[in-house]
Coordinates of C-alpha atoms and ligand atoms in Angstrom, one line a residue:
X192 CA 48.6 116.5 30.3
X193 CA 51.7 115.1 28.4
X194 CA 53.5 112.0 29.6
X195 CA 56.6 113.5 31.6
X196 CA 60.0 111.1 32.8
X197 CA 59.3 112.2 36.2
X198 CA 55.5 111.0 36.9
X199 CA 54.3 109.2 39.6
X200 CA 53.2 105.8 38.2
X201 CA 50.9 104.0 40.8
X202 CA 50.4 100.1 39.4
X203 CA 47.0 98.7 39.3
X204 CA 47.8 96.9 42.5
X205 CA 48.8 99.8 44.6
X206 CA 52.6 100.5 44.5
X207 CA 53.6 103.4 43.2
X208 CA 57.2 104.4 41.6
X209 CA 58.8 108.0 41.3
X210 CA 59.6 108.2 37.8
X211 CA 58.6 106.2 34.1
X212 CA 62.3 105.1 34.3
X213 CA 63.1 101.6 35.1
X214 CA 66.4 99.9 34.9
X215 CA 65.8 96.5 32.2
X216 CA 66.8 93.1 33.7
X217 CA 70.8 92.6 33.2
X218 CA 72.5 89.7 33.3
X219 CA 75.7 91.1 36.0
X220 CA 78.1 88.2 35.7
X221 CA 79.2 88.1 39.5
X222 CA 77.2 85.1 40.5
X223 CA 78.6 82.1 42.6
X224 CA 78.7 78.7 41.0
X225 CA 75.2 77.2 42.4
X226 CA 74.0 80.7 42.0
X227 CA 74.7 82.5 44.6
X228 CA 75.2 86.0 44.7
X229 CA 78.2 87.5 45.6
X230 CA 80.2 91.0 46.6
X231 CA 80.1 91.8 43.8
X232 CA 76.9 91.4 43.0
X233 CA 75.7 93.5 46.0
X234 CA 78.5 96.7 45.0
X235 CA 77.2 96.5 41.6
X236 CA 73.2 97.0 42.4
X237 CA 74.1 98.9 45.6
X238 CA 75.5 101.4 43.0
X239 CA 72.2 101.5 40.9
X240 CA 69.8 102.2 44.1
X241 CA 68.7 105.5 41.8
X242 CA 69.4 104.5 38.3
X243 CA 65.4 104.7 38.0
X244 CA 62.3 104.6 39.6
X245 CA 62.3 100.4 39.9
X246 CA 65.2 98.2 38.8
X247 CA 64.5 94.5 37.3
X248 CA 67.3 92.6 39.1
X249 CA 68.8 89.8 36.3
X250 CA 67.2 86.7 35.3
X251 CA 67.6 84.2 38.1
X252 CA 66.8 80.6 37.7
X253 CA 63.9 79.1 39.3
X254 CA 64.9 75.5 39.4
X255 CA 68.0 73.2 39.4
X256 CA 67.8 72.5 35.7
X257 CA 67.4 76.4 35.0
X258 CA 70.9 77.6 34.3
X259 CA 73.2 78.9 34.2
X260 CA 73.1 79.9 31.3
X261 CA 76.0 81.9 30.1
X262 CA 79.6 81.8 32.5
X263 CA 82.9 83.0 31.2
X264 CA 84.8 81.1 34.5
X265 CA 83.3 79.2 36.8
X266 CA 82.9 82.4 39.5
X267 CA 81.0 84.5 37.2
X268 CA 77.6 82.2 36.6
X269 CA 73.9 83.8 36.3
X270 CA 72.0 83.6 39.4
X271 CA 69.8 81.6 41.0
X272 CA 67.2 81.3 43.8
X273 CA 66.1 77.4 43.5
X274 CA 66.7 76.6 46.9
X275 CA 65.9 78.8 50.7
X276 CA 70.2 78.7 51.5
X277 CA 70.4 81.1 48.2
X278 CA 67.9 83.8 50.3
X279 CA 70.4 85.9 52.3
X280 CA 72.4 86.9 49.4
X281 CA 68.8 88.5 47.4
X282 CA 67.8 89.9 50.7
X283 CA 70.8 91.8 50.9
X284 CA 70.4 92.9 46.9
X285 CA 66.7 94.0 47.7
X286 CA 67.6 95.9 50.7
X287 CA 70.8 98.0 48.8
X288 CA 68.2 98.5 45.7
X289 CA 65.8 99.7 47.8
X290 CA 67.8 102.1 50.4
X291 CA 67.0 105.3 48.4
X292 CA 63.3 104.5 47.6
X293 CA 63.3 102.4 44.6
X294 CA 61.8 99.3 43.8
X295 CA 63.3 95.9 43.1
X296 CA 61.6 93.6 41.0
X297 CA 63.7 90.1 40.6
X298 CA 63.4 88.5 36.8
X299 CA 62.4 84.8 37.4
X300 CA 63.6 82.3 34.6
X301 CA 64.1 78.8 33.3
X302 CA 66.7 78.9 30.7
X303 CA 65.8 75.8 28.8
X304 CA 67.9 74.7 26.3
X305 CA 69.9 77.8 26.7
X306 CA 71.4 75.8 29.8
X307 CA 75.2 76.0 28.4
X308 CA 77.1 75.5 32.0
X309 CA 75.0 72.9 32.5
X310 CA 76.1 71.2 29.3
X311 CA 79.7 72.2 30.4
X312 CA 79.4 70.6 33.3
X313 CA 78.6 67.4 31.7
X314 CA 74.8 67.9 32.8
X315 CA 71.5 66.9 30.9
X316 CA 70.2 70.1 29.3
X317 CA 66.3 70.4 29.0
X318 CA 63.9 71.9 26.1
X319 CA 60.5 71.6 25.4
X320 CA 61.5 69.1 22.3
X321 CA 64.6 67.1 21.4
X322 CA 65.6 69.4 18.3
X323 CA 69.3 69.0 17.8
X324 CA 69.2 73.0 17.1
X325 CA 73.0 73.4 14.5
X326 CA 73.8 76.8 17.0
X327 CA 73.9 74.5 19.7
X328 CA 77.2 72.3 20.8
X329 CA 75.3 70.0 22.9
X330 CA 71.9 67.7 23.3
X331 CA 68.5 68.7 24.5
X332 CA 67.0 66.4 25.8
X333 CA 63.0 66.5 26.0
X334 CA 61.2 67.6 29.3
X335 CA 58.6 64.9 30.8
X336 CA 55.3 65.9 31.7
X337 CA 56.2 65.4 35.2
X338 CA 59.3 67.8 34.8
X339 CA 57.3 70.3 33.1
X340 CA 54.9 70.9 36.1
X341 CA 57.9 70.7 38.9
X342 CA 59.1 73.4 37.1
X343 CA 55.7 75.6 37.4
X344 CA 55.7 74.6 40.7
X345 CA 59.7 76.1 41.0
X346 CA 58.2 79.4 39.7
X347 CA 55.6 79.6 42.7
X348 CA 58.4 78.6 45.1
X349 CA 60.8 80.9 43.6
X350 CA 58.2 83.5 44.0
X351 CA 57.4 83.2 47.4
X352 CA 61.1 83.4 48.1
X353 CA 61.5 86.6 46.1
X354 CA 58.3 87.8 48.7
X355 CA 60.5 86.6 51.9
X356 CA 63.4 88.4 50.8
X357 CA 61.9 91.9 50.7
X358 CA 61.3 92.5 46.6
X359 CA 58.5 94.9 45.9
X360 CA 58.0 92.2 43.1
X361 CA 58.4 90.2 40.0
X362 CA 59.0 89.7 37.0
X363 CA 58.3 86.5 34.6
X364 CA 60.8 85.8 31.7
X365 CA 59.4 84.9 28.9
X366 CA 61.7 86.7 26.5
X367 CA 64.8 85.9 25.0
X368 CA 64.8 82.4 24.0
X369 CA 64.3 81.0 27.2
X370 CA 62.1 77.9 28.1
X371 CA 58.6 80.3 28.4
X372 CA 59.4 81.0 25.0
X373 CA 60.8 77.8 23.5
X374 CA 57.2 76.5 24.3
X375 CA 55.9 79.6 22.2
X376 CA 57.7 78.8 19.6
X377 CA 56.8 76.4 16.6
X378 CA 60.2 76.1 16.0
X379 CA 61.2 74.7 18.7
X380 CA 57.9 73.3 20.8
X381 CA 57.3 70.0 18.8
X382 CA 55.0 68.0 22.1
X383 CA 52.1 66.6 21.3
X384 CA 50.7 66.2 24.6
X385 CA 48.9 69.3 26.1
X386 CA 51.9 71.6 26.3
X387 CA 52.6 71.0 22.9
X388 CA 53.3 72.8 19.6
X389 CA 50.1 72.2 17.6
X390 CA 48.1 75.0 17.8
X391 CA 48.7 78.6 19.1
X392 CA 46.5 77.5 22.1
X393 CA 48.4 74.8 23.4
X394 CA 51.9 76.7 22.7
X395 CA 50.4 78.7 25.2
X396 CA 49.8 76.5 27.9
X397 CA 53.1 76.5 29.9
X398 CA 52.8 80.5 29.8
X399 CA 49.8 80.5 30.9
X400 CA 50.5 77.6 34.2
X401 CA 53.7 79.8 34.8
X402 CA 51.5 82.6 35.3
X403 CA 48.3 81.0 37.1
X404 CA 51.3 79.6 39.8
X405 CA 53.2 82.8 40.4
X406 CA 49.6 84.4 40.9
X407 CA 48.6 81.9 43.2
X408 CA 52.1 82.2 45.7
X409 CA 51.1 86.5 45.2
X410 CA 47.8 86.0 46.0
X411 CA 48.4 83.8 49.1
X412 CA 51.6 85.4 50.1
X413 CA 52.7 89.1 48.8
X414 CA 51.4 92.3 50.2
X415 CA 48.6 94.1 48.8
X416 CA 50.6 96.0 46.0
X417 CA 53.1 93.1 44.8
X418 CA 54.5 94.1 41.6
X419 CA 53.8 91.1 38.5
X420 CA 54.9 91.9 35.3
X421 CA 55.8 89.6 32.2
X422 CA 58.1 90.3 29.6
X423 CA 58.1 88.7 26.2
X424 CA 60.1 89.2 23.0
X425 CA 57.2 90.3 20.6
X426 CA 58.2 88.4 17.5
X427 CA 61.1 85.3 17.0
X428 CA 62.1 85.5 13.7
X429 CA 65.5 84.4 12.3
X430 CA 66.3 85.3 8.5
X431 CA 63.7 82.1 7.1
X432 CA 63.3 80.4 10.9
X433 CA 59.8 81.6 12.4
X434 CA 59.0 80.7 15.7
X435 CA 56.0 83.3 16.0
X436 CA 55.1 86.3 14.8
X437 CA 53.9 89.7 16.1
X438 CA 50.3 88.5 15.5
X439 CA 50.8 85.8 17.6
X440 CA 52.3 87.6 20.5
X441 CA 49.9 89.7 20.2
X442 CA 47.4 87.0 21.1
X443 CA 49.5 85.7 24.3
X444 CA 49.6 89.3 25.5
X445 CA 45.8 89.5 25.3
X446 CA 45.7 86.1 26.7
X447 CA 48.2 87.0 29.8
X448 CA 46.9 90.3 30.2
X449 CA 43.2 89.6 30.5
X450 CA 43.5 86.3 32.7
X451 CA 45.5 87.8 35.3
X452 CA 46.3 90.7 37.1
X453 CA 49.5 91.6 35.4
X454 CA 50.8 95.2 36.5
X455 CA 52.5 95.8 33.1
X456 CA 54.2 93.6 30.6
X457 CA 57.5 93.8 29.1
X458 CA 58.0 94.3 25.4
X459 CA 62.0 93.4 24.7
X460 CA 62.6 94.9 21.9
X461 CA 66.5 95.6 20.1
X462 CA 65.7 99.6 19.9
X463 CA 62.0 101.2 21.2
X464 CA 60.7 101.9 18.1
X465 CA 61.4 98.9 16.4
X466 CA 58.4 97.8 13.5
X467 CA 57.5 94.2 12.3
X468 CA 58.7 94.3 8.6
X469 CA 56.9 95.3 6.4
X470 CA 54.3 96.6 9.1
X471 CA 54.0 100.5 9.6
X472 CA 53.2 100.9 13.4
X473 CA 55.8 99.7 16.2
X474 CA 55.8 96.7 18.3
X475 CA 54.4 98.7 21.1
X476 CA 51.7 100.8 19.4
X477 CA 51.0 97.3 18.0
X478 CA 50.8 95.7 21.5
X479 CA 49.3 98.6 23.7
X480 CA 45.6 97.6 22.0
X481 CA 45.7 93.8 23.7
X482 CA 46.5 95.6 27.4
X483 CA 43.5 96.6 29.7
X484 CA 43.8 100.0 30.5
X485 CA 45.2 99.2 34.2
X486 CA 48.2 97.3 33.1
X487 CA 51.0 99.4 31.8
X488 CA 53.2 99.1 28.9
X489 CA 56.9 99.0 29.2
X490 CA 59.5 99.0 26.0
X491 CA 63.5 99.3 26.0
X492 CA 65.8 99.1 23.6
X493 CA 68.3 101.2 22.8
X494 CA 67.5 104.2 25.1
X495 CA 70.6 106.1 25.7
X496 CA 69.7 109.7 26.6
X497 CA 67.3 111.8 28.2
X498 CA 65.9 112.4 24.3
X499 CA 66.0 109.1 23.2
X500 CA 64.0 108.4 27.2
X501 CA 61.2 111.3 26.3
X502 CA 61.0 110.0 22.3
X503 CA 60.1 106.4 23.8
X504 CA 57.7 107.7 26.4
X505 CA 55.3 108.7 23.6
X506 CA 54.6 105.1 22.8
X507 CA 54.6 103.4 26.7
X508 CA 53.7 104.0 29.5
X509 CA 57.4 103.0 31.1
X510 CA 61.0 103.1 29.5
X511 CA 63.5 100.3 30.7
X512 CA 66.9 101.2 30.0
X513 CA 69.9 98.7 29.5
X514 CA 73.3 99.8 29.2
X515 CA 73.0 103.3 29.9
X516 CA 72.7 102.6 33.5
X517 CA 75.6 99.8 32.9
X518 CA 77.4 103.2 31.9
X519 CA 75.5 105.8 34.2
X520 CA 73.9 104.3 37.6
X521 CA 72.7 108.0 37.9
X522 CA 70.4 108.3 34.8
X523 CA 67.4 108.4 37.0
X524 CA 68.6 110.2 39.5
X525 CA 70.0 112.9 37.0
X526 CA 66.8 113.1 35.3
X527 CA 64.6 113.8 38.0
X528 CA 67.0 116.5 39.1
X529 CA 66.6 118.0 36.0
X530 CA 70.4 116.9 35.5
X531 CA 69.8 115.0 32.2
X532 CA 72.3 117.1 30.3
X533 CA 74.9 115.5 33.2
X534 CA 74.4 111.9 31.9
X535 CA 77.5 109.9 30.9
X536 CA 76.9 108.3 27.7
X537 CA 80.4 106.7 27.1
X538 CA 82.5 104.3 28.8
X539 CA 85.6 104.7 30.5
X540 CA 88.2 103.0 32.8
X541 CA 87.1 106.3 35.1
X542 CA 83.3 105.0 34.9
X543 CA 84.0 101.4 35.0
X544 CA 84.9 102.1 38.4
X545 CA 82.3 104.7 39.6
X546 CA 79.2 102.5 37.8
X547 CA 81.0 99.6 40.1
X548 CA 80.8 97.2 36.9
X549 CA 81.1 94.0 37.6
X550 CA 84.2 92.3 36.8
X551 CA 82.4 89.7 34.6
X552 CA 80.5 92.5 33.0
X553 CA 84.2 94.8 32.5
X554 CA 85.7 91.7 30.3
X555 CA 82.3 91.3 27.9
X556 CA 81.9 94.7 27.5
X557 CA 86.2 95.6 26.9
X558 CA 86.2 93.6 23.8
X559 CA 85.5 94.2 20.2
X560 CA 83.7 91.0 20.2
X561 CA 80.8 92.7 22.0
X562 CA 77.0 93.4 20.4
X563 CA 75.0 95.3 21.5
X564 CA 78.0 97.6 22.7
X565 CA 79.0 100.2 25.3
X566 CA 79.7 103.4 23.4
X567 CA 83.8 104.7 24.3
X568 CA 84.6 100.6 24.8
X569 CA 87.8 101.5 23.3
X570 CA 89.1 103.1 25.9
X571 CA 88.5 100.1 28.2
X572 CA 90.1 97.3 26.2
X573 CA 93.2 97.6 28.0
X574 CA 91.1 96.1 31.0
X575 CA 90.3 93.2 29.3
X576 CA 91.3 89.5 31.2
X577 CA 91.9 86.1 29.7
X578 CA 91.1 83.1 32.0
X579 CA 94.2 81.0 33.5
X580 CA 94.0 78.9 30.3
X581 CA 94.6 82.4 28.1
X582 CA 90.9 82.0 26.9
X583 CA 89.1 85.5 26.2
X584 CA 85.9 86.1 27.7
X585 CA 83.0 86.1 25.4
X586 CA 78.9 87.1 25.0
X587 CA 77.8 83.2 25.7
Ligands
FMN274 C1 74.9 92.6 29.7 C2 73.4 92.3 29.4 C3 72.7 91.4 30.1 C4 71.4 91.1 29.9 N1 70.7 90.3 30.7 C5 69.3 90.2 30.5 C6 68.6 89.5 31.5 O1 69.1 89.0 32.5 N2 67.2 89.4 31.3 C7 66.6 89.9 30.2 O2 65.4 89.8 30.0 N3 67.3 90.7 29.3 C8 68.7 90.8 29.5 N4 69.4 91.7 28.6 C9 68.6 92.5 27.7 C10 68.4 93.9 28.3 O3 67.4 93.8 29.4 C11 67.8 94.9 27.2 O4 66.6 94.4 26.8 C12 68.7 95.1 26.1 O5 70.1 95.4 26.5 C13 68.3 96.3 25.2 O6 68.3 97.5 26.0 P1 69.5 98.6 25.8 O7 69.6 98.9 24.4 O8 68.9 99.7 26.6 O9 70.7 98.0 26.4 C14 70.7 91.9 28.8 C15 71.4 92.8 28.1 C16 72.8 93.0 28.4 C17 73.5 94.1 27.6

């Protein structure tokens, strides 16, 4: 029978979700310097209990030297769960994303060398190599080989904290530039010790111990049907700057998948069907080949109506959807009520308040500045803040 929105999924491990929607991880702006969450944080989730069948909470950092990574103001910093004192505030988060039946799954991170508060702050900034990068403002300063497995370590602790605090699950970032995938990259993991950039098999090392740690704290700690995904960016290629390729992801999704249990990996992608160039098939038709048949596929990217949703099923076994839910916490919800013509697909100062956006989310997203956009944002620039010193906000 055809792939329908509104199937059951049942992971390999047990859980099951009500629906092939899932909301993608989103950075929500409302964190408290040192990570914590906030009010706002908590109003903003609370609001997307049935945006889809699981929600990815935001990338939160694992260790001290994680993030943040991005901050407008001082009050709106990524979040982090590094230490026990930051629990409370994700218990809460899991509880309100969970009220109506969903799942939560947290997004663990290190953010590497993408660490920009930090270097604001006047604090050392790590990477995998010293590589005075000429889109960074700042130094990098080169991980030890001690530092490098505290922070595995952080990923298992980070894990079992996410277990205490009632997620159904998590998810491991190794997407978007960030430190799993500095290490993948050639262009930016130059080591030459064993986590090092010389072959493809040692760029995959630190992936790999991320993963054999998280495993371990599931396998000792979770419940029976703990959720483990991994997410990955499936090629990093910038105009003539190649870190890897599709090939090689390829091979580190083969690598992941058929190691360890995962219940589905990630593919982040800028719009679902996105190719390779030059290369006929998609990134996920591409991909799907190096999964075993028990752990799912998930793509995202660009889905922005019930149509686009059903068009991206035929390629996955689960949609993630970004900023559609930013604009319409009800997608979900709407779709499995057979509501989908219902969905809101433009911004407004009306919706800004019903989706409970974020204030640190309402000043990116009310500026021309902005990519990838919220379609209608011109009816929200009026909303826009500057910071005391008249400063706009901006993307990073
Ligand atoms: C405001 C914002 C914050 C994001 N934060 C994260 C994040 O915390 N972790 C992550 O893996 N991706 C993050 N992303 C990427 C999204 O998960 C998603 O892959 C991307 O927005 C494409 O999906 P869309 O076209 O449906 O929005 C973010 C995107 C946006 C717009």
């Amino acid at each position: 029978m055809a792939k329908q929105l509104t199937d059951q999924v049942t992971f390999r491990h047990g859980a099951t979700i009500n629906s092939r929607l899932v909301q993608s991880p989103m950075l929500s702006r409302s964190g408290k310097d040192d990570g914590y969450v906030t009010q706002d944080t908590i109003d903003y989730y609370a609001a997307r209990s049935q945006s889809a069948g699981m929600v990815i909470v935001e990338y939160t950092y694992v260790s001290h030297s994680g993030g943040p990574a991005q901050s407008f103001t001082s009050n709106r910093l990524q979040l982090g769960l590094y230490k026990d004192d930051q629990k409370p505030g994700f218990a809460k988060l899991a509880q309100v994303l969970k009220k109506d039946g969903n799942k939560a799954i947290l997004q663990l991170a290190h953010t590497g060398r993408e660490a920009v508060y930090r270097a604001i702050q006047g604090e050392k900034v790590y990477a995998p190599s010293a590589i005075n990068f000429d889109f960074l403002d700042y130094d990098v300063t080169e991980l030890t080989d001690e530092q490098i497995r505290e922070i595995i370590r952080d990923f298992g602790a980070a894990t079992k904290r996410a277990i205490d605090c009632g997620f159904d699950g998590i998810e491991i970032h190794g997407a978007n530039h960030y430190l799993l995938q500095q290490f993948f990259s050639t262009e930016s993991n130059q080591r030459t010790d064993e986590w090092g950039g010389q072959s493809l098999d040692t760029r995959m090392n630190f992936p790999m111990a991320v993963a054999a740690e998280v495993f371990r704290v599931v396998n000792t700690y979770a419940p029976k049907d703990f959720i483990v995904g991994y997410r990955i960016s499936p090629e990093e290629i910038h105009g003539d700057r190649v870190g890897y390729d599709y090939r090689d992801a390829n091979q580190l999704i083969h690598k992941l998948a058929t190691t360890f249990d995962f219940d589905y990996i990630h593919l982040s992608l800028p719009a679902y069907n996105a190719k390779p160039a030059g290369v006929d098939q998609t990134f996920a038709a591409l991909a799907r080949p190096e999964l075993p048949a028990e752990t799912k596929l998930m793509i995202v990217g660009n889905v922005m109506s019930e149509a686009d949703a059903e068009d991206a099923l035929q390629e996955t076994d689960l949609v993630a959807l970004g900023r559609a839910t930013l604009i319409d916490p009800q997608f979900g919800l709407k779709i499995s009520e057979g509501r989908g013509d219902e969905i809101i697909r433009e911004i407004s100062p009306e919706q800004v308040k019903k989706s409970k956006l974020t204030p640190g989310l309402l000043n990116i997203f009310s500026t021309p500045k902005m990519e990838p956009h919220l379609p209608g944002r011109e009816s929200i620039y009026a909303l826009h803040e500057t910071d005391a010193s008249g400063k706009s906000a901006s993307w990073s």
